[in-house]
Structure formats: structure tokens, C-alpha cells
Tab-separated table of C-alpha atoms (C1' of nucleotides) and ligand atoms in Angstrom:
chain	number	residue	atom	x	y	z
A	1	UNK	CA	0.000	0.000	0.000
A	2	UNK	CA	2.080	2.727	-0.775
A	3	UNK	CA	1.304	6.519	-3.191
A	4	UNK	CA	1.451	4.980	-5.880
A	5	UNK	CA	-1.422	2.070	-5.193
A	6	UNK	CA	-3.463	5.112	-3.678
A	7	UNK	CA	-3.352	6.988	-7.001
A	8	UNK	CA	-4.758	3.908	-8.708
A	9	UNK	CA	-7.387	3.610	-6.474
A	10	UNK	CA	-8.156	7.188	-7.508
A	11	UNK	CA	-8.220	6.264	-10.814
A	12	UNK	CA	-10.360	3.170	-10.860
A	13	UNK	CA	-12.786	4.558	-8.518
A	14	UNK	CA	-13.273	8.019	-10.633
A	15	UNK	CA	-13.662	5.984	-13.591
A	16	UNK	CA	-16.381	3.379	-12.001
A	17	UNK	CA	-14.050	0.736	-11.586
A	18	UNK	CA	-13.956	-0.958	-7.968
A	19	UNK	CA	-10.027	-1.023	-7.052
A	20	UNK	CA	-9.940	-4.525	-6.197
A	21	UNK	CA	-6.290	-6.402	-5.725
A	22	UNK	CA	-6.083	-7.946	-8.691
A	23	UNK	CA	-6.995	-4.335	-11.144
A	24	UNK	CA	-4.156	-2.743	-8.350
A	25	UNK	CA	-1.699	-5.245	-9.254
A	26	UNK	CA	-2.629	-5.290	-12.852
A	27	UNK	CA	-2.123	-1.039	-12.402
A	28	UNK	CA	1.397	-1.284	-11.125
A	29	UNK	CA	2.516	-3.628	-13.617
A	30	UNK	CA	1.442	-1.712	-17.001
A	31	UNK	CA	1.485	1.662	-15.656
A	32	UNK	CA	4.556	2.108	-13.128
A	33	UNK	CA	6.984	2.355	-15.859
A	34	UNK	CA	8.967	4.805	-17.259
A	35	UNK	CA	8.530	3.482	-20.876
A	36	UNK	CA	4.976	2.758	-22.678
A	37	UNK	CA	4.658	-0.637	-22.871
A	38	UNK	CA	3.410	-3.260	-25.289
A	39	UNK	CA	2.069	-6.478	-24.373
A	40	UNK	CA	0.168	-9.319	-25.074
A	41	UNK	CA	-2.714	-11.341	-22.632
A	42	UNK	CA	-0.344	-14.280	-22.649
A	43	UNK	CA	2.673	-11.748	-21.607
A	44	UNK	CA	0.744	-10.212	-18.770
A	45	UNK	CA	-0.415	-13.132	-17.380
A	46	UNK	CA	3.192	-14.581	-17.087
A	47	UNK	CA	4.622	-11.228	-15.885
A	48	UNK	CA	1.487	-11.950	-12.891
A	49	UNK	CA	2.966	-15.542	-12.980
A	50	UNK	CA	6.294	-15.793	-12.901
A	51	UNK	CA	7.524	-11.963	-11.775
A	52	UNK	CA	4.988	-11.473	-9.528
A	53	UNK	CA	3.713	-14.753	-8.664
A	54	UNK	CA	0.777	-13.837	-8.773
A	55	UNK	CA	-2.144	-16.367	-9.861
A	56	UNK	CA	-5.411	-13.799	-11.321
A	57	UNK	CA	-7.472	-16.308	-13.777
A	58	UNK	CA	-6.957	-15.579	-17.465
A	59	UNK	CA	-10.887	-14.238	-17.448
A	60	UNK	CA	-10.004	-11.978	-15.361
A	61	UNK	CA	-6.953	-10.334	-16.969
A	62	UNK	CA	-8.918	-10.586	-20.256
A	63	UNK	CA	-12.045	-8.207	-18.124
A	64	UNK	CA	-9.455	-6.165	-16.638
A	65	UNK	CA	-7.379	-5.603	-20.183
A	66	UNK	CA	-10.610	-4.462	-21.763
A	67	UNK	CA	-12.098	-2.598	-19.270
A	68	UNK	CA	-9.084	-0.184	-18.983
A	69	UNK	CA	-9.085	-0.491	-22.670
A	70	UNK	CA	-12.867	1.084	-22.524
A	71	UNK	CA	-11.817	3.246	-20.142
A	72	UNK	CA	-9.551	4.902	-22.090
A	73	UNK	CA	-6.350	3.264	-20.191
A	74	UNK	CA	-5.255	0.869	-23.093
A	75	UNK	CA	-5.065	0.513	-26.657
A	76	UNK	CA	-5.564	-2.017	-29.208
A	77	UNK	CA	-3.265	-3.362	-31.863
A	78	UNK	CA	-3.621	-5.990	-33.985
A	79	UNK	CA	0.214	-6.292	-35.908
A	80	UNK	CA	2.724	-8.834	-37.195
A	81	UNK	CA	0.425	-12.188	-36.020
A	82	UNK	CA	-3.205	-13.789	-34.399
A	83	UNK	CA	-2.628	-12.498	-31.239
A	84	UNK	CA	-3.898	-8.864	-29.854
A	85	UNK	CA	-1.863	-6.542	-28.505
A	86	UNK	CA	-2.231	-3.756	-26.082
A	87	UNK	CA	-0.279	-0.225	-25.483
A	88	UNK	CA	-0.311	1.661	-22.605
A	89	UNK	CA	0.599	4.384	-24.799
A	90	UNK	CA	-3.236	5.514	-26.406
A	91	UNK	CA	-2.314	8.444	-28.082
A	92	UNK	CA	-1.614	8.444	-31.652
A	93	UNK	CA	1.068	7.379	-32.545
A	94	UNK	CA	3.467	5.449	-34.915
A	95	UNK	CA	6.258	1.933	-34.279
A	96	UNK	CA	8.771	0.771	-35.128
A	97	UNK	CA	8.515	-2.998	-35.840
A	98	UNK	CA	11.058	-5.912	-35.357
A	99	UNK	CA	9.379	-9.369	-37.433
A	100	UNK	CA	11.816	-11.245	-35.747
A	101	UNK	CA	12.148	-10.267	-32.966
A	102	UNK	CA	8.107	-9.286	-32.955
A	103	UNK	CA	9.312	-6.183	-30.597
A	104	UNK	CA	7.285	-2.612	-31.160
A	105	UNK	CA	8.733	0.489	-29.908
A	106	UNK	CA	6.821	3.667	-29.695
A	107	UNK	CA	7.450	6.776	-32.599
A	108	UNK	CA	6.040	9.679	-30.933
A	109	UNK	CA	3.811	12.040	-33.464
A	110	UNK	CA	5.992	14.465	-33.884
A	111	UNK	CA	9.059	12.121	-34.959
A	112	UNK	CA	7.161	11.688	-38.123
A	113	UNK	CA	5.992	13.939	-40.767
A	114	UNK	CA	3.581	12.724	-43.611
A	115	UNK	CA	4.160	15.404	-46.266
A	116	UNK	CA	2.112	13.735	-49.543
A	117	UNK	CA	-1.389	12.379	-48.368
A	118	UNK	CA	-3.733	10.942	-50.887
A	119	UNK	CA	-7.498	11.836	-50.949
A	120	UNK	CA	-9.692	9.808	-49.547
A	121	UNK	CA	-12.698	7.650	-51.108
A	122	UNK	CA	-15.359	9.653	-51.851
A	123	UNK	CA	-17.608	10.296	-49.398
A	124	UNK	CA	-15.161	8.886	-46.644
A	125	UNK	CA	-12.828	11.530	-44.653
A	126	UNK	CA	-9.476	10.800	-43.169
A	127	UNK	CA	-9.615	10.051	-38.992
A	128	UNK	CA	-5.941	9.563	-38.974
A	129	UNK	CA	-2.597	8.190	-40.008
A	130	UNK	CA	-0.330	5.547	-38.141
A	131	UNK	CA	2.761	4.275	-39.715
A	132	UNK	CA	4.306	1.100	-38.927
A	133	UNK	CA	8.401	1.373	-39.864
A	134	UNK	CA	9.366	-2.310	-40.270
A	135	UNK	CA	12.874	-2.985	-38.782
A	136	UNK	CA	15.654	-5.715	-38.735
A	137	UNK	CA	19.126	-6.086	-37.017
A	138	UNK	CA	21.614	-4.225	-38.613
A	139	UNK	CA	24.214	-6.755	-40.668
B	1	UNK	CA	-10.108	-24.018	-69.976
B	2	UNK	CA	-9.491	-20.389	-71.768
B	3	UNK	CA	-6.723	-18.490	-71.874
B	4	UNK	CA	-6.640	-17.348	-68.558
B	5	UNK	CA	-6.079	-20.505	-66.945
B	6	UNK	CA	-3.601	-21.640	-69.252
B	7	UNK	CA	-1.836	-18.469	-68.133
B	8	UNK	CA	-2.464	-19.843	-64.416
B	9	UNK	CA	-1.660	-23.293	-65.343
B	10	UNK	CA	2.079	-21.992	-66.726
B	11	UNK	CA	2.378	-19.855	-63.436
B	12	UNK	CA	1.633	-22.941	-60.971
B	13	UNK	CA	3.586	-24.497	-62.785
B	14	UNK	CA	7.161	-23.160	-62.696
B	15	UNK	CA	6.364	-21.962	-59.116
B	16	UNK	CA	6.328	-25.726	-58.578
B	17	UNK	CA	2.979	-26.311	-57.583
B	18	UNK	CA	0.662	-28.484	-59.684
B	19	UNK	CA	-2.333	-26.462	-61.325
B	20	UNK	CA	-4.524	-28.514	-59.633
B	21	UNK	CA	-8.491	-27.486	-60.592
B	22	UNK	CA	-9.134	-26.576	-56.848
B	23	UNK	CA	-5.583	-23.963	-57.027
B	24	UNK	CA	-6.812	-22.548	-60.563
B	25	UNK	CA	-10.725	-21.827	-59.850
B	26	UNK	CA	-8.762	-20.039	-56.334
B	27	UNK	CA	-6.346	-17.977	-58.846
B	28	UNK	CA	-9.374	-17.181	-61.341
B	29	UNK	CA	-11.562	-15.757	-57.954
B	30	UNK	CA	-8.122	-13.911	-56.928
B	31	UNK	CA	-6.189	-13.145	-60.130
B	32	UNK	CA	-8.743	-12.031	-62.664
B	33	UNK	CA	-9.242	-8.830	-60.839
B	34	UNK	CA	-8.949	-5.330	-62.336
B	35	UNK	CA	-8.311	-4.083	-58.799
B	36	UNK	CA	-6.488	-5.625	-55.639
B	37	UNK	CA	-8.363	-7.703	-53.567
B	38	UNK	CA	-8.071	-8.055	-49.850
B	39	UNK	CA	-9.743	-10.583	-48.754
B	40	UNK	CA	-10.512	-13.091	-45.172
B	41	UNK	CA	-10.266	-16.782	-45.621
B	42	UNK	CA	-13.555	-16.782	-44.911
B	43	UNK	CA	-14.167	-14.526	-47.695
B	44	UNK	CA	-12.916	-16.504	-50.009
B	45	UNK	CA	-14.792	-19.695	-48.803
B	46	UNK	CA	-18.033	-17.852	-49.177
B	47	UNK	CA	-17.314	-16.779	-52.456
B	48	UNK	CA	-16.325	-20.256	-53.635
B	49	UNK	CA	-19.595	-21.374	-52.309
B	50	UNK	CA	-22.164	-18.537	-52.751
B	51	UNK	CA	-20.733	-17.024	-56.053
B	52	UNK	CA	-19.104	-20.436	-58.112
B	53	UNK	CA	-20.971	-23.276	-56.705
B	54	UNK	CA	-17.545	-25.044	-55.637
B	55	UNK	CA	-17.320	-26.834	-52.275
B	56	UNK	CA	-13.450	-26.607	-51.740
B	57	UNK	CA	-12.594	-28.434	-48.388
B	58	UNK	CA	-11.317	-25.063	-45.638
B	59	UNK	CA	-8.009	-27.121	-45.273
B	60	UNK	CA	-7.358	-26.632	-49.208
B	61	UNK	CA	-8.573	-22.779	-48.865
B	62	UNK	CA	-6.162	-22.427	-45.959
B	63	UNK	CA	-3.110	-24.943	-47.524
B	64	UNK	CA	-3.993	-22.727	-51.115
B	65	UNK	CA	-3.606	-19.268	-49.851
B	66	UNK	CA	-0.812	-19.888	-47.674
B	67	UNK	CA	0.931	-21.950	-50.834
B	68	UNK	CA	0.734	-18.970	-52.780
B	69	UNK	CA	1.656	-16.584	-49.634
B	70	UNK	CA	4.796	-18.741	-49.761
B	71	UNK	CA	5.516	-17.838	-53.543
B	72	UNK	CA	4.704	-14.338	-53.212
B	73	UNK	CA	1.486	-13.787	-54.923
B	74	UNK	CA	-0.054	-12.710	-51.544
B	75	UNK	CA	0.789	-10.690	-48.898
B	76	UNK	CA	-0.471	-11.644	-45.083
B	77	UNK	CA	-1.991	-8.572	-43.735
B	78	UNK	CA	-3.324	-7.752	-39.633
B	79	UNK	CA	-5.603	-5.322	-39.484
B	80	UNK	CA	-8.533	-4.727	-37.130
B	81	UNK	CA	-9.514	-7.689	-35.911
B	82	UNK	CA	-8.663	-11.204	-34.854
B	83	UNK	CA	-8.244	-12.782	-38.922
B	84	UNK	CA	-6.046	-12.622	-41.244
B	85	UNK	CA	-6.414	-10.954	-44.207
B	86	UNK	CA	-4.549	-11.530	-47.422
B	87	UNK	CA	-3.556	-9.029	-50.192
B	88	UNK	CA	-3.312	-9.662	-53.782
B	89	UNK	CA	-1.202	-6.611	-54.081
B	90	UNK	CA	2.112	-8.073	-52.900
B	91	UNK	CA	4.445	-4.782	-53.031
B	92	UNK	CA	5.341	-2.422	-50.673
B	93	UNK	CA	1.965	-0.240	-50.177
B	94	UNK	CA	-0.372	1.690	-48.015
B	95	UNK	CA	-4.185	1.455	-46.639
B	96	UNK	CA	-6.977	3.356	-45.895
B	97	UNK	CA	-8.656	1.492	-43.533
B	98	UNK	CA	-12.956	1.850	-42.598
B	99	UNK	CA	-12.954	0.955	-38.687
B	100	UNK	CA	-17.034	0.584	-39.233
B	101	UNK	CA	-17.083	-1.375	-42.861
B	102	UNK	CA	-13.729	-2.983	-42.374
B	103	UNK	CA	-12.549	-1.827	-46.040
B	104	UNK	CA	-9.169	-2.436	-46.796
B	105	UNK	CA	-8.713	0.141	-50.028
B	106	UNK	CA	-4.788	0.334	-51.575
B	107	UNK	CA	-2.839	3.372	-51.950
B	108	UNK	CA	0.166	3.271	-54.144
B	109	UNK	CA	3.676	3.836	-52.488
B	110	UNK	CA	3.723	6.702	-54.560
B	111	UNK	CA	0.639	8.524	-53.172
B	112	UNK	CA	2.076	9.142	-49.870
B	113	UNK	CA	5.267	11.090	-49.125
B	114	UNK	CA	6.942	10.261	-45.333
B	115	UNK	CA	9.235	13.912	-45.248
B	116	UNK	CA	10.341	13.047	-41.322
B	117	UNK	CA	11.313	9.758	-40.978
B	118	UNK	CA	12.659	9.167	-37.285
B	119	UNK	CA	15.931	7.209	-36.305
B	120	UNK	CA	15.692	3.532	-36.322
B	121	UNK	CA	16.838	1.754	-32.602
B	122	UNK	CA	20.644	1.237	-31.566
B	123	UNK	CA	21.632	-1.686	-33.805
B	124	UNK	CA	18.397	-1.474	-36.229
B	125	UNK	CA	17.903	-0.690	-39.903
B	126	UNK	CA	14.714	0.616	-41.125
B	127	UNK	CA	13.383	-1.837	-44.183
B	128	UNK	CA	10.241	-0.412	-45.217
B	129	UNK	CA	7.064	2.028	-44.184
B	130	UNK	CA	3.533	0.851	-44.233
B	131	UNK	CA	0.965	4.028	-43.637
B	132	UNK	CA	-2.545	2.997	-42.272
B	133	UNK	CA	-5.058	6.154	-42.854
B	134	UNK	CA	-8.224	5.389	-41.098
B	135	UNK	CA	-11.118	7.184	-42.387
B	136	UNK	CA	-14.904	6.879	-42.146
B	137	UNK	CA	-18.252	8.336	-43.418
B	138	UNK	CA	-18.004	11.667	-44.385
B	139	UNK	CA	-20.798	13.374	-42.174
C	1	DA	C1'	0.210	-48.280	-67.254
C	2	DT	C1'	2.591	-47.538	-63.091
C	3	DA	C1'	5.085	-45.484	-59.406
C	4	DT	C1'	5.691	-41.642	-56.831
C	5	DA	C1'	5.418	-37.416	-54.863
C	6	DG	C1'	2.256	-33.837	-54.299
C	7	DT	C1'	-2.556	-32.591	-53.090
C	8	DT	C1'	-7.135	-32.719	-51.149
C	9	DT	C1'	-10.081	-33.824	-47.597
C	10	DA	C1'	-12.779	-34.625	-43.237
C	11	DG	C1'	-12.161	-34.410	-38.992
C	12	DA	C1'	-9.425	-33.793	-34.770
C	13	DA	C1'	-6.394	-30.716	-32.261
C	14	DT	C1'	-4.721	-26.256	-30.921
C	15	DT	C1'	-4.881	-21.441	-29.736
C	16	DA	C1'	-6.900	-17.064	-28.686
C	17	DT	C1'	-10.846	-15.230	-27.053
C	18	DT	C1'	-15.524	-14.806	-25.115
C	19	DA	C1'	-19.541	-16.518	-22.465
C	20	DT	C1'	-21.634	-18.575	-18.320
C	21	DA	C1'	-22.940	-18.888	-13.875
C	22	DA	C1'	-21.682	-19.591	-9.233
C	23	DA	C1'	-18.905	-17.811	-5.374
C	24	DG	C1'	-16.629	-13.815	-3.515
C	25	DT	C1'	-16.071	-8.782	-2.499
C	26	DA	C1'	-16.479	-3.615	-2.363
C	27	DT	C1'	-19.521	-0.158	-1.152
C	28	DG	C1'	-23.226	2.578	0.557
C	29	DA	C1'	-27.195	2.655	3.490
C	30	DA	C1'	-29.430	1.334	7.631
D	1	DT	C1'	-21.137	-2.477	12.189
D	2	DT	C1'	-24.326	-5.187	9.763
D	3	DC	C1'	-26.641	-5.849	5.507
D	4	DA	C1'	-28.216	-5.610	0.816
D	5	DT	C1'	-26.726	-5.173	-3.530
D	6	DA	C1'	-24.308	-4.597	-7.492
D	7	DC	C1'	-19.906	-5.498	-9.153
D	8	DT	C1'	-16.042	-8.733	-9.701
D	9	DT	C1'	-13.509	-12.943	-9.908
D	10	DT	C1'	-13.167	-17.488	-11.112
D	11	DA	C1'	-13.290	-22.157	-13.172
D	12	DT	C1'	-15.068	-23.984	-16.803
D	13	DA	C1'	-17.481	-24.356	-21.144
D	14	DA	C1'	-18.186	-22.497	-25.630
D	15	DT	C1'	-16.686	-20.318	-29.824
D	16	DA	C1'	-13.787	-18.960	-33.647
D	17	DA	C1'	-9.677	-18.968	-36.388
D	18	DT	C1'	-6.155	-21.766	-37.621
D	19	DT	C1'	-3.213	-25.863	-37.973
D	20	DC	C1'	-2.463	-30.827	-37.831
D	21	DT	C1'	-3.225	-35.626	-39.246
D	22	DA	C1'	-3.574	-39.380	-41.944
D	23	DA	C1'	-6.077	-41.519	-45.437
D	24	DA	C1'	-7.841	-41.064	-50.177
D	25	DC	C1'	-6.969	-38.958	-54.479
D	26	DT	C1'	-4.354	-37.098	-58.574
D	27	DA	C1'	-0.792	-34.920	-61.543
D	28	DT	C1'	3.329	-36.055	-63.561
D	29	DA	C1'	7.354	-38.547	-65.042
D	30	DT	C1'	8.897	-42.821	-66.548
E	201	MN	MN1	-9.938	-8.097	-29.293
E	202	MN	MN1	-1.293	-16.513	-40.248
E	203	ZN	ZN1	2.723	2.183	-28.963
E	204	ZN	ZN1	-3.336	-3.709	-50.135
DNA sequence: ATATAGTTTAGAATTATTATAAAGTATGAA
DNA sequence: TTCATACTTTATAATAATTCTAAACTATAT
């Protein structure tokens, strides 16, 4: 129980969430870091697991995941395979992308500049643009 | 058995895969397009069902598309949801992307113009750029 | 024609995800 | 403090996309 757990009970409670132990421990693990991070169900449930030893049932990091997705905590990104990813970064914003490695690292807005943008289909307008720079170990 | 499919038949062919009638009715329903196609497996099952009659087991859909993924007429895309969606348009390109219709529509490489590209991670090389411009109904 | 390797197929298995419904818990009111 | 209640967690079942399996089928070379 320390600041940091009584901020997240802020949080969950202001947005209708009950703070229970396992959304707190779910908080400290995406959102105490310095770095956005990217993650998968199957990552966050070993990171509960194996760093944390901590057993929360899969349906219940799947509610949790979605409900701070709904919330406005998490986003949702569906790159490079079947699985879903989430970013605790939810502004707009652009990654790099490693296929091997199947590692994505944030691009802030501002790092990239779209001069040239087409029109879009008629009747359709444009919400947004999010660019995906595929990378590879340098030989 | 016109000229198309010889065309197919030749292209199966020194690709090393036999032109078997279940591969070349898949090629006409992908191939004989005047634009790209993006497309779910399940698309393409309901098409060969619904559109040309043709009851192709979902193993041979699956073993098909992924053959031809392998030779590089198809590109695997993830967009949007939990499936896979394949591209007939197998170069280096962008999307606009309807969140409500799920429309994948092309955009040449040429169309958009990336003036600030950002620096790749420590160790990295940057291979490619792949712009996704969401847009929706114009209101 | 025949042999052989490649292909198709139905169905089972796997994986990610969502649904169900019973047991547990946070919260506000009495 | 109870207590009532709605919310939450949980194990488990169900679903959906995909892959695997192994037997039947077929294209191709000889
Ligand atoms: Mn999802
Ligand atoms: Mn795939
Ligand atoms: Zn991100
Ligand atoms: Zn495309």
C-alpha cells in the first residue's frame, strides 16, 4: 500500500471501476513504468505468474485488459500475427517494428511527418494516419 | 479451360505447384481482378460457395492461400480484428482502412510522401514504411 | 500403365478469445 | 457495524480462427 497504489485507487474509482487487488496489481505492472509498454494477454499473465507470482485467472486479466481499454487506459493493436496486442501508450502514434524479434517500440507524433497524403474515397474523410516502420538487425 | 487458366496453369507451374483445378478456380476468384483484392479466408470460402458453386474443403482454402503466400502472390496482412487478411497486391503499399465497414482500399507507395522519418533503434535498420489512414463516413 | 510425390479432404487438435454462472467482495445505506 | 446489492472474480465451457493428421486422391514422369 504505498502513493502509488493510492493513485490507482483514484483512478479506478473516478472511472467506475472498484479497485480490487487484482486491477491494483494489474495497475502497477502496465502503468509504473517509465517506458509505454506493449504487451500481449499471454505476456501479462506470465509477468502476474512468474515476476509477480501472482495467480489472477486468465478471465479476469482478459475483463481487466478491456475494461481499462474502454476506459480509455489501453489501446488495441492488432500487428505482425493472431494475437492482440495492447499499449499503454493511447495516443496516436506510430512503431517501429522488429518481425523477428516481434518487438514494437513507440514513434512519438511528432518524430514523423507525412508530407504527400492521398485523398480519400469519396464520401469517406481521413480520422488519422499511423505508420508502422518495419525494422531488422543491422548486418 | 481459356486463356486465362492456361496463363495460371504456366504460373503454378514453374512456381512448382501443380495447377490442380481446386488452385486454378482459387487464382481465377483472386487473379482475374482489375483491382487488388483483400480478402478473409472466410471470404474466399463464401465466395467459392455462394458465387461459383464449388465446395473446396477449408483445409485446401487455408493450404492454397498460404501456398501462394509462400511464392509471393499474396501478402499476409493484420488489421482490425482477430483474422487474417490476405492481399493480392504483394508490393510495398499503403491502406486506408474503414474501422465501421472494415474496407481495406490500396494506396500506391507513390501517393504518400513520409518527409520526417525518425531514427531507427541502436543496432536497427529501417526496411520499409507501411501508412494505415483510417477514415470513415463523411458526415 | 505404373510409381511416386504432391494434393485434397474430413475431422481432430490447438490457440486465442468470449460466455456462463456460481462464489466472492467492495460499497453505501441502515 | 451489519446488511443488501451490485460489481467482480473465477473455473469452466463455448466459440472462432487456424493448424495438424492421416487416409484417399491425382498430376506427372517414366
Ligand atoms: Mn480483441
Ligand atoms: Mn497466419
Ligand atoms: Zn505504442
Ligand atoms: Zn493492399
Amino acid at each position: 500500500m504505498n502513493k502509488i497504489n493510492i493513485n490507482f485507487i483514484a483512478k479506478l474509482r473516478t472511472s467506475g471501476l472498484r479497485p480490487t487487488k487484482q486491477r491494483l496489481k494489474i495497475c502497477d505492472i502496465l502503468f509504473n513504468r517509465e517506458k509505454t509498454f506493449h504487451f500481449s494477454i499471454n505476456d501479462l499473465t506470465k509477468i502476474l505468474e512468474i515476476e509477480h507470482n501472482e495467480k489472477i485467472s486468465l478471465a479476469t486479466v482478459y475483463n481487466t485488459v478491456h475494461a481499462f481499454k474502454k476506459k480509455g487506459y489501453l489501446k488495441e493493436i492488432h500487428i505482425g500475427n493472431e494475437m492482440s496486442y495492447f499499449d499503454t501508450n493511447t495516443s496516436s502514434h506510430h512503431h517501429f517494428y522488429d518481425e523477428q524479434t516481434k518487438e514494437l517500440t513507440d514513434i512519438s507524433s511528432n518524430e514523423v511527418e507525412i508530407k504527400k497524403i492521398p485523398s480519400p474515397p469519396s464520401g469517406k474523410k481521413i480520422d488519422g494516419a499511423e505508420v508502422i516502420f518495419k525494422i531488422s538487425k543491422k548486418i
